[in-house]
Structure formats: structure tokens, C-alpha cells
CSV table of C-alpha atoms and ligand atoms in Angstrom, one decimal:
chain,number,residue,atom,x,y,z
A,1,MET,CA,0.1,0.2,0.1
A,2,GLU,CA,1.2,3.3,-0.6
A,3,ASP,CA,-0.4,6.7,0.2
A,4,ARG,CA,-0.6,10.2,-1.7
A,5,PHE,CA,2.6,11.3,-0.6
A,6,GLY,CA,4.6,7.7,-1.6
A,7,HIS,CA,4.6,6.5,2.0
A,8,ARG,CA,4.8,2.8,1.6
A,9,ILE,CA,2.9,1.2,4.7
A,10,SER,CA,4.4,-2.0,5.5
A,11,TYR,CA,4.0,-1.6,9.2
A,12,LEU,CA,1.0,-2.1,11.5
A,13,ARG,CA,1.0,-1.2,15.3
A,14,VAL,CA,-2.1,-3.2,17.0
A,15,SER,CA,-3.0,-1.8,20.2
A,16,VAL,CA,-4.8,-4.8,22.3
A,17,THR,CA,-5.9,-3.1,25.2
A,18,ASP,CA,-6.4,0.6,26.7
A,19,ARG,CA,-5.6,-0.8,30.2
A,20,CYS,CA,-2.2,-0.5,32.0
A,21,ASN,CA,-0.9,-1.5,35.4
A,22,GLU,CA,1.2,1.5,35.5
A,23,ARG,CA,0.1,5.3,35.3
A,24,CYS,CA,3.0,7.0,33.2
A,25,VAL,CA,2.4,10.8,34.0
A,26,TYR,CA,2.8,11.7,30.1
A,27,CYS,CA,0.4,8.9,29.0
A,28,MET,CA,-2.6,8.5,31.2
A,29,PRO,CA,-4.6,10.4,33.9
A,30,GLN,CA,-3.7,9.6,37.4
A,31,GLU,CA,-7.3,9.5,38.6
A,32,LEU,CA,-9.1,6.3,38.4
A,33,GLN,CA,-9.9,5.8,34.6
A,34,GLU,CA,-12.8,4.1,32.8
A,35,TRP,CA,-11.8,1.4,30.8
A,36,LEU,CA,-13.6,0.3,27.4
A,37,PRO,CA,-16.3,-2.5,28.1
A,38,ARG,CA,-15.0,-5.8,26.7
A,39,ALA,CA,-17.5,-6.0,24.1
A,40,GLU,CA,-15.9,-3.1,22.5
A,41,ILE,CA,-12.4,-4.7,22.4
A,42,LEU,CA,-11.3,-6.6,19.3
A,43,ARG,CA,-11.2,-10.3,20.0
A,44,TYR,CA,-7.9,-12.2,19.1
A,45,GLU,CA,-9.6,-14.0,16.3
A,46,GLU,CA,-10.8,-10.5,14.9
A,47,ILE,CA,-7.1,-8.9,15.2
A,48,ALA,CA,-5.7,-11.9,13.7
A,49,ARG,CA,-8.2,-11.6,10.7
A,50,LEU,CA,-7.5,-8.0,10.2
A,51,VAL,CA,-3.5,-8.5,10.1
A,52,ARG,CA,-4.0,-11.2,7.7
A,53,VAL,CA,-6.0,-8.9,5.5
A,54,ALA,CA,-3.2,-6.2,6.0
A,55,THR,CA,-0.6,-8.9,5.1
A,56,THR,CA,-2.1,-9.3,1.5
A,57,LEU,CA,-1.5,-5.5,1.3
A,58,GLY,CA,2.2,-5.5,1.9
A,59,VAL,CA,2.3,-5.7,5.7
A,60,THR,CA,5.2,-7.6,6.7
A,61,LYS,CA,5.9,-6.3,10.1
A,62,LEU,CA,3.6,-5.9,13.3
A,63,ARG,CA,4.0,-4.7,16.6
A,64,VAL,CA,1.8,-5.3,19.4
A,65,THR,CA,1.3,-2.5,21.9
A,66,GLY,CA,-1.2,-1.2,24.1
A,67,GLY,CA,-1.9,0.3,27.0
A,68,GLU,CA,0.0,-2.6,28.4
A,69,PRO,CA,-0.4,-5.5,26.1
A,70,LEU,CA,0.8,-8.3,28.6
A,71,THR,CA,-2.1,-7.1,31.0
A,72,ARG,CA,-4.6,-8.7,28.7
A,73,SER,CA,-5.8,-11.9,29.8
A,74,ASN,CA,-4.4,-15.0,27.7
A,75,VAL,CA,-2.6,-12.5,25.4
A,76,LEU,CA,-0.3,-15.5,24.3
A,77,GLU,CA,-3.4,-16.8,22.5
A,78,LEU,CA,-2.9,-13.8,20.3
A,79,PHE,CA,0.9,-14.4,19.9
A,80,ARG,CA,-0.1,-18.2,18.7
A,81,LEU,CA,-2.7,-16.7,16.3
A,82,LEU,CA,0.0,-14.4,14.7
A,83,ALA,CA,2.5,-17.0,14.6
A,84,GLU,CA,0.2,-18.8,11.9
A,85,ILE,CA,0.5,-15.8,9.5
A,86,PRO,CA,3.5,-16.8,7.4
A,87,ALA,CA,3.7,-13.2,5.6
A,88,LEU,CA,4.4,-11.7,9.0
A,89,ARG,CA,8.2,-11.6,9.0
A,90,ASP,CA,8.8,-9.4,11.8
A,91,LEU,CA,6.7,-9.5,14.9
A,92,GLY,CA,7.6,-7.1,17.9
A,93,VAL,CA,6.2,-6.0,21.4
A,94,SER,CA,6.0,-3.0,23.2
A,95,THR,CA,5.8,-3.2,26.8
A,96,ASN,CA,6.8,-1.6,30.0
A,97,GLY,CA,8.6,-4.8,30.9
A,98,SER,CA,7.1,-5.4,34.3
A,99,LEU,CA,5.3,-8.5,33.3
A,100,LEU,CA,8.1,-10.2,31.2
A,101,PRO,CA,9.7,-12.0,34.3
A,102,ARG,CA,6.1,-13.4,35.1
A,103,ILE,CA,5.9,-17.5,34.9
A,104,VAL,CA,3.6,-18.8,32.5
A,105,ASP,CA,2.6,-22.3,30.9
A,106,VAL,CA,3.0,-22.9,27.6
A,107,ALA,CA,2.0,-26.4,26.2
A,108,GLY,CA,2.9,-27.9,29.8
A,109,ARG,CA,6.2,-26.2,30.2
A,110,ARG,CA,6.8,-23.3,32.4
A,111,MET,CA,8.7,-20.2,31.2
A,112,THR,CA,8.8,-16.5,31.6
A,113,MET,CA,6.4,-14.2,29.8
A,114,ALA,CA,9.6,-13.0,27.7
A,115,ALA,CA,10.5,-16.8,26.9
A,116,ALA,CA,6.9,-17.3,25.9
A,117,LEU,CA,6.8,-14.4,23.4
A,118,ARG,CA,9.9,-15.7,21.9
A,119,HIS,CA,8.6,-19.3,21.9
A,120,TYR,CA,5.7,-17.7,19.5
A,121,GLY,CA,8.2,-15.9,17.2
A,122,VAL,CA,8.5,-12.5,18.6
A,123,ARG,CA,11.6,-11.0,17.2
A,124,THR,CA,12.0,-7.7,19.1
A,125,VAL,CA,11.0,-6.0,22.2
A,126,ASN,CA,10.7,-2.5,23.2
A,127,ILE,CA,10.7,-1.7,26.8
A,128,SER,CA,10.0,1.6,28.4
A,129,LEU,CA,12.5,2.6,30.7
A,130,ASP,CA,12.6,6.6,31.7
A,131,THR,CA,14.9,6.3,34.8
A,132,LEU,CA,17.1,4.0,36.9
A,133,ASP,CA,16.3,5.7,40.1
A,134,ALA,CA,13.5,3.8,42.0
A,135,ALA,CA,12.0,6.9,43.5
A,136,GLN,CA,11.7,8.6,40.3
A,137,TYR,CA,10.4,5.7,38.7
A,138,THR,CA,7.4,5.5,40.8
A,139,ALA,CA,6.9,9.1,40.6
A,140,ILE,CA,6.8,8.9,36.9
A,141,THR,CA,4.9,5.6,36.3
A,142,GLY,CA,2.7,5.8,39.5
A,143,ARG,CA,4.0,2.4,40.2
A,144,ASP,CA,7.0,0.8,42.2
A,145,PHE,CA,7.9,-1.4,39.6
A,146,LEU,CA,11.8,-0.6,38.8
A,147,ALA,CA,13.0,-3.7,40.2
A,148,GLN,CA,10.5,-6.0,38.3
A,149,THR,CA,11.2,-4.1,35.2
A,150,LEU,CA,14.7,-4.6,35.5
A,151,ALA,CA,14.1,-8.3,36.2
A,152,GLY,CA,11.9,-8.1,33.0
A,153,LEU,CA,14.7,-6.9,30.9
A,154,ASP,CA,16.7,-9.9,32.3
A,155,ALA,CA,14.3,-12.1,31.4
A,156,ALA,CA,14.3,-10.7,27.7
A,157,ARG,CA,18.0,-11.0,27.6
A,158,ALA,CA,17.9,-14.4,28.5
A,159,ALA,CA,14.9,-15.3,26.2
A,160,GLY,CA,17.3,-14.4,23.2
A,161,PHE,CA,15.4,-11.8,21.2
A,162,GLU,CA,17.0,-10.3,18.3
A,163,SER,CA,16.9,-7.0,19.4
A,164,ILE,CA,16.1,-5.3,22.8
A,165,LYS,CA,15.3,-1.5,22.6
A,166,LEU,CA,15.1,0.9,25.6
A,167,ASN,CA,12.6,3.7,25.0
A,168,CYS,CA,13.1,6.8,27.3
A,169,VAL,CA,10.6,9.6,27.2
A,170,LEU,CA,12.7,13.0,27.7
A,171,MET,CA,11.1,15.2,30.7
A,172,ARG,CA,12.9,18.1,31.8
A,173,GLY,CA,13.0,18.3,35.6
A,174,ARG,CA,12.3,14.6,36.0
A,175,ASN,CA,14.8,12.5,34.2
A,176,GLU,CA,17.6,14.6,32.6
A,177,ASP,CA,20.0,13.8,35.3
A,178,GLN,CA,19.5,9.9,34.3
A,179,LEU,CA,20.6,10.2,30.6
A,180,PRO,CA,24.2,9.0,31.1
A,181,ALA,CA,23.2,6.3,33.6
A,182,LEU,CA,20.6,5.0,31.3
A,183,ILE,CA,23.4,5.0,28.5
A,184,HIS,CA,25.8,2.9,30.8
A,185,TYR,CA,23.2,0.6,31.6
A,186,ALA,CA,22.0,0.2,28.0
A,187,GLY,CA,26.0,-0.3,26.8
A,188,GLU,CA,26.5,-2.7,29.5
A,189,HIS,CA,23.7,-5.3,28.6
A,190,GLY,CA,23.8,-4.6,24.5
A,191,TYR,CA,20.5,-2.7,24.5
A,192,LEU,CA,19.7,-0.1,21.9
A,193,LEU,CA,18.6,2.9,24.0
A,194,ARG,CA,16.4,5.8,22.2
A,195,PHE,CA,15.6,9.2,23.7
A,196,ILE,CA,11.8,10.1,23.1
A,197,GLU,CA,10.5,13.7,22.7
A,198,LEU,CA,7.4,14.2,24.9
A,199,MET,CA,4.4,14.2,22.8
A,200,PRO,CA,0.9,16.1,23.5
A,201,VAL,CA,-1.1,13.0,23.6
A,202,SER,CA,-2.7,13.1,26.9
A,203,THR,CA,-4.0,15.2,29.7
A,204,THR,CA,-3.3,18.9,29.2
A,205,ASP,CA,-0.7,19.5,31.7
A,206,VAL,CA,1.5,16.9,30.0
A,207,LEU,CA,3.5,18.9,27.8
A,208,THR,CA,4.3,22.1,28.9
A,209,GLU,CA,7.3,24.9,28.0
A,210,GLU,CA,8.7,23.9,31.5
A,211,ASN,CA,8.9,20.1,31.1
A,212,PHE,CA,9.5,19.6,27.3
A,213,LEU,CA,13.2,18.7,26.8
A,214,PRO,CA,13.9,18.7,22.9
A,215,ILE,CA,16.2,16.2,21.4
A,216,ALA,CA,19.0,18.6,20.4
A,217,GLU,CA,19.3,19.8,24.1
A,218,ALA,CA,19.4,16.3,25.3
A,219,ARG,CA,22.2,15.4,23.0
A,220,ARG,CA,24.1,18.4,24.3
A,221,LEU,CA,23.3,17.2,27.9
A,222,ILE,CA,24.6,13.9,27.1
A,223,GLU,CA,27.8,15.3,25.3
A,224,ARG,CA,28.7,17.0,28.5
A,225,SER,CA,29.3,13.6,30.0
A,226,THR,CA,30.3,11.2,27.1
A,227,GLY,CA,32.1,13.8,24.9
A,228,PRO,CA,31.2,14.2,21.2
A,229,LEU,CA,28.5,12.0,19.6
A,230,THR,CA,29.0,11.2,15.9
A,231,ALA,CA,25.9,11.2,13.6
A,232,ARG,CA,25.3,7.6,12.1
A,233,PRO,CA,22.8,8.3,9.1
A,234,ASP,CA,23.5,5.0,7.7
A,235,PHE,CA,22.2,3.3,10.8
A,236,LYS,CA,18.2,2.7,10.4
A,237,THR,CA,16.0,0.8,12.4
A,238,ASN,CA,12.1,0.6,11.3
A,239,GLY,CA,11.2,4.1,12.6
A,240,PRO,CA,12.0,7.7,12.6
A,241,ALA,CA,15.0,7.5,15.1
A,242,LEU,CA,18.0,9.3,14.5
A,243,TYR,CA,21.2,7.4,15.4
A,244,PHE,CA,24.5,8.7,17.1
A,245,GLN,CA,27.7,6.8,18.1
A,246,LEU,CA,29.4,7.4,21.5
A,247,PRO,CA,33.2,8.3,21.4
A,248,ASN,CA,35.8,5.1,21.7
A,249,SER,CA,32.7,2.9,21.7
A,250,GLU,CA,30.7,0.7,19.4
A,251,GLN,CA,27.5,1.9,21.3
A,252,LEU,CA,24.6,3.7,19.3
A,253,ILE,CA,22.0,5.8,21.0
A,254,GLY,CA,18.9,7.0,19.0
A,255,PHE,CA,16.7,10.2,19.3
A,256,ILE,CA,13.0,10.3,18.6
A,257,GLY,CA,12.0,14.1,17.9
A,258,ALA,CA,8.4,13.9,17.1
A,259,MET,CA,8.0,17.7,18.1
A,260,THR,CA,11.2,19.2,16.4
A,261,ASP,CA,12.9,16.7,13.7
A,262,LEU,CA,11.1,18.3,10.7
A,263,HIS,CA,11.7,15.2,8.9
A,264,PHE,CA,10.1,13.1,11.3
A,265,CYS,CA,7.2,12.1,8.9
A,266,GLU,CA,9.1,11.5,5.6
A,267,SER,CA,9.8,7.9,5.8
A,268,CYS,CA,6.8,6.8,8.0
A,269,ASN,CA,5.7,3.3,7.1
A,270,LYS,CA,3.0,3.1,9.8
A,271,LEU,CA,-0.6,2.4,10.0
A,272,ARG,CA,-2.3,1.9,13.6
A,273,LEU,CA,-5.1,-0.6,14.7
A,274,THR,CA,-6.6,0.7,18.2
A,275,CYS,CA,-7.9,-1.8,20.5
A,276,GLU,CA,-11.6,-1.0,19.9
A,277,GLY,CA,-11.0,-1.5,16.2
A,278,LYS,CA,-10.4,2.1,14.7
A,279,LEU,CA,-7.7,2.2,12.0
A,280,ARG,CA,-5.5,5.3,12.5
A,281,PRO,CA,-3.5,6.8,9.4
A,282,CYS,CA,-1.2,8.8,12.0
A,283,LEU,CA,-0.8,8.8,15.4
A,284,GLY,CA,-0.6,12.7,15.6
A,285,SER,CA,-3.8,13.3,13.9
A,286,TYR,CA,-7.6,12.9,14.7
A,287,LEU,CA,-8.3,10.9,12.0
A,288,GLU,CA,-9.6,7.4,12.7
A,289,PHE,CA,-12.0,4.9,10.8
A,290,ASP,CA,-13.8,2.3,12.4
A,291,ILE,CA,-13.1,-1.2,10.7
A,292,ARG,CA,-14.8,-3.2,13.8
A,293,GLU,CA,-18.4,-2.4,12.2
A,294,PRO,CA,-17.7,-3.8,8.8
A,295,LEU,CA,-15.7,-6.5,10.4
A,296,ARG,CA,-18.6,-7.8,12.6
A,297,ALA,CA,-21.2,-7.1,9.9
A,298,GLY,CA,-19.7,-10.1,8.1
A,299,ALA,CA,-17.4,-7.9,5.3
A,300,SER,CA,-15.7,-10.4,3.1
A,301,ASP,CA,-11.8,-10.2,3.1
A,302,GLU,CA,-12.1,-7.8,-0.2
A,303,VAL,CA,-14.0,-5.3,1.5
A,304,LEU,CA,-11.6,-5.1,4.4
A,305,ALA,CA,-8.7,-4.8,2.0
A,306,GLN,CA,-10.4,-2.0,0.5
A,307,PHE,CA,-11.0,-0.4,4.0
A,308,PHE,CA,-7.3,-0.6,4.6
A,309,ARG,CA,-6.8,1.0,1.4
A,310,ASP,CA,-9.1,3.7,1.9
A,311,VAL,CA,-7.6,4.5,5.3
A,312,VAL,CA,-4.0,4.5,3.6
A,313,ASP,CA,-5.5,7.1,1.0
A,314,ARG,CA,-6.3,9.5,3.8
A,315,LYS,CA,-2.7,9.4,5.6
A,316,PRO,CA,-1.6,12.8,6.0
A,317,GLN,CA,1.7,14.3,4.5
A,318,GLN,CA,3.0,14.8,8.3
A,319,HIS,CA,1.6,14.9,11.7
A,320,ASP,CA,0.0,17.9,13.3
A,321,PHE,CA,1.2,17.8,16.8
A,322,ARG,CA,3.0,21.1,16.4
A,323,GLU,CA,-0.2,22.9,15.5
A,324,ASN,CA,-3.0,20.8,16.9
A,325,TYR,CA,-2.4,19.5,20.7
A,326,GLN,CA,-4.8,16.8,21.4
A,327,PRO,CA,-5.5,17.2,25.1
A,328,ASN,CA,-8.3,14.8,25.3
A,329,ARG,CA,-6.8,11.9,23.4
A,330,LYS,CA,-4.8,9.5,25.6
A,331,MET,CA,-1.8,7.6,24.4
A,332,VAL,CA,-2.9,4.7,26.3
A,333,ALA,CA,-6.1,4.3,24.1
A,334,ILE,CA,-4.6,4.7,21.0
A,335,GLY,CA,-1.4,2.8,21.4
A,336,GLY,CA,2.0,4.1,21.5
B,401,SAM,N1,2.9,-0.1,27.8
B,401,SAM,C1,4.0,-0.1,26.8
B,401,SAM,C2,5.1,0.7,26.9
B,401,SAM,O1,5.1,1.6,27.9
B,401,SAM,O2,6.2,0.4,26.3
B,401,SAM,C3,3.5,0.0,25.3
B,401,SAM,C4,2.5,1.1,25.1
B,401,SAM,S1,3.1,2.8,25.5
B,401,SAM,C5,2.0,3.9,25.1
B,401,SAM,C6,4.3,3.0,24.1
B,401,SAM,C7,5.4,4.0,24.1
B,401,SAM,O3,4.7,5.3,24.1
B,401,SAM,C8,6.1,4.0,25.3
B,401,SAM,O4,7.5,4.0,25.1
B,401,SAM,C9,5.9,5.2,26.1
B,401,SAM,O5,6.9,5.9,26.9
B,401,SAM,C10,5.6,6.3,24.9
B,401,SAM,N2,4.7,7.3,25.3
B,401,SAM,C11,3.5,7.3,25.9
B,401,SAM,N3,3.1,8.6,26.1
B,401,SAM,C12,4.0,9.5,25.4
B,401,SAM,C13,4.2,10.8,25.3
B,401,SAM,N4,3.1,11.4,25.4
B,401,SAM,N5,4.9,11.2,24.6
B,401,SAM,C14,6.1,10.4,24.2
B,401,SAM,N6,6.2,9.1,24.3
B,401,SAM,C15,5.2,8.7,25.0
B,402,SF4,FE1,1.1,2.1,30.5
B,402,SF4,FE2,3.1,2.3,28.8
B,402,SF4,FE3,1.3,4.3,29.1
B,402,SF4,FE4,3.1,3.6,30.9
B,402,SF4,S1,3.6,4.3,28.7
B,402,SF4,S2,1.0,4.2,31.3
B,402,SF4,S3,3.4,1.7,30.9
B,402,SF4,S4,1.0,2.4,28.4
């Protein structure tokens, strides 16, 4: 699938739940939240059917996300179904990591959740880690889960994923003192660390002039302790991150600048499916289209395929975060 601006769509991000066991300040409101009723959430068979249709249109890469995808009950059943779709060459998961060490049963064998995901063909995991300081972790996520998240990272390493990425959201006044420690930790364990600019996709107080830390400034802060970074434009993962190499080291770190990188959208290859069955052509736009309705009304694969094509046709040239803040649209409900 290709849109009007030449973006080739090969990557689908599927949010499987709007629920989460953490309460990150930038992602969801701190007060008690209303979850979507169960009947509104796509069933695993429904998700797998839509993914199968998407693969007939050139989608080869899928990332399961949320909310926290590993909180959804029996989530391994979804991975079992996805493993049966041969055209899906690259399967990844985004998680806060806290449930990766949990022991689960797969066909009579006990293993960690991380090992079970690997067992079902998950190749990459992206794990959120904004700080290595326990008190700060609790202040940011609302939960005292640093130790179990680090145990989750150990479980992921033991499970043998092809790549483990760490995602750190930059927040002035909260975690800017942690950047060198996170780099050191990632380097020590072989994780690819990326720093992400705060995006305005949650409650109104998320992004202010005071707490926004642009990637260029984060880079300067980092260079104060590491020495000069070298740009590595030749190194690309599947997303918009810009990579740099540390001096006297092989280690790379990435910067994802949704707000200040003006080339951010140029190579966009993504489409998103929310947990309640909305197809979103762009994270940073209000546009979304309900594919659950035709799906549940008995639409054929061809009709669903046309639905995908029509949504891709509506993909904007670039996101409009910079002009159009979305104070009421919660990241946790869209799927990051
Ligand atoms: N629960 C999983 C996790 O935390 O990785 C998956 C879903 S989460 C919404 C996906 C990613 O979005 C995380 O790396 C998180 O840090 C990021 N994220 C959430 N809200 C954000 C915001 N307002 N700005 C930038 N990144 C955000
Ligand atoms: Fe949950 Fe992930 Fe959002 Fe944090 S970023 S509240 S872990 S969904």
C-alpha cells in the first residue's frame, strides 16, 4: 500500500488493550480511569483476521502494543494466532517490561512471559525505561515497579530476542539527570537506547514549556558527560529515530524527535489499529476509521482490504502535533 505522498505502508501497530498496570504521567490520567467495555475490544480472532488481510496488502511487520499488552488476559493466544500468519516476517512487542519475568505455562512447560513471546516468534521487544532511580520511576509511572522491570529486561535478554530496545521519554525536571546512567546501563547489556520527545497526547498538563526537553538539548546534555557524539545516518531501524555513536565505543543511541525533527514523517511506513478497532493513519492526527463495524457485520476479506486502502489514502503528509494539541486523546487508548 502506498499513500498520496509516497509513504509505503508495511508496518502495522496493533494496540490490544487500553488498560495498563502503570500510570505514566505523560500517557494517562492519574485519577481512576474508565476502561473500554470488553465487548468493544477486538477479540484475538478478529485482530488476527485483520492482520491477515493487512499482510495481503504488503504489511510484513507488526508490533503489538497498548496500554500494556501483557496485562490482557490470555494474551499468548494472540501470539499463537499471529505465529500462524507466514507473511508476517517481523513481530515485535512494546511493553513496560514489568510482566516479562512472570512465569507462564506454554503447552505444559513453565517459562517466563519473555521466553513465551520468543517461543511464538516475537523477534524484538521495546521496553520503556525512563530512569534507573527507584523513587523517580515510581514518581513517573505511579508504580513501584523498577525492580520487576529490570528483572523483565533480564528475562528478555535470557529469552534471546533479536533486538531489545529501551525507550526513554525525555522530561525536563524529571529524568534529565538520568541520561548518562541509562546510556551506561544500555551499553553494559547490549540494549539499543532511544530518547523520545514528549508528545502532546494525554491530559493537558503533560506537555508544557517547562517540562519539554528537545532532543537537540538532550544531545548536548549527554555530550557533556560522554564527549562528542558522531551522527550515524547510515544506521536505520524501522522508525524515525536518528542514531549517534558514542566516542571510543561501538554503542549507538537514538533520538526520536516527533516535535522538533522536521523530517520525522518523511519515511513513515505505519498504520495503527486501536484496541476497539479504529484504523488510524497517523498517531498525530484526529483521523480514525472504524473497521470493527464492517468486520462484525460480516464483511469479506476484499471489503476489509479496500477499507485498509481507503484509510491509507487518507494518511496525512505529516502529523499535526505542532499545530494541533490533542489534550483529550490519551496515548494509552491509541496505542503508542
Ligand atoms: N505500555 C507499553 C510501554 O510502556 O512501552 C506500550 C504502550 S506505550 C503507550 C508505548 C510508548 O509510548 C512507550 O515507550 C511510552 O513511553 C511512549 N509514550 C507514551 N506517552 C507518550 C507521550 N506523551 N510522549 C512520548 N511518548 C509517549
Ligand atoms: Fe502504561 Fe506504557 Fe502508558 Fe506507561 S507508557 S501508562 S506503561 S501504556
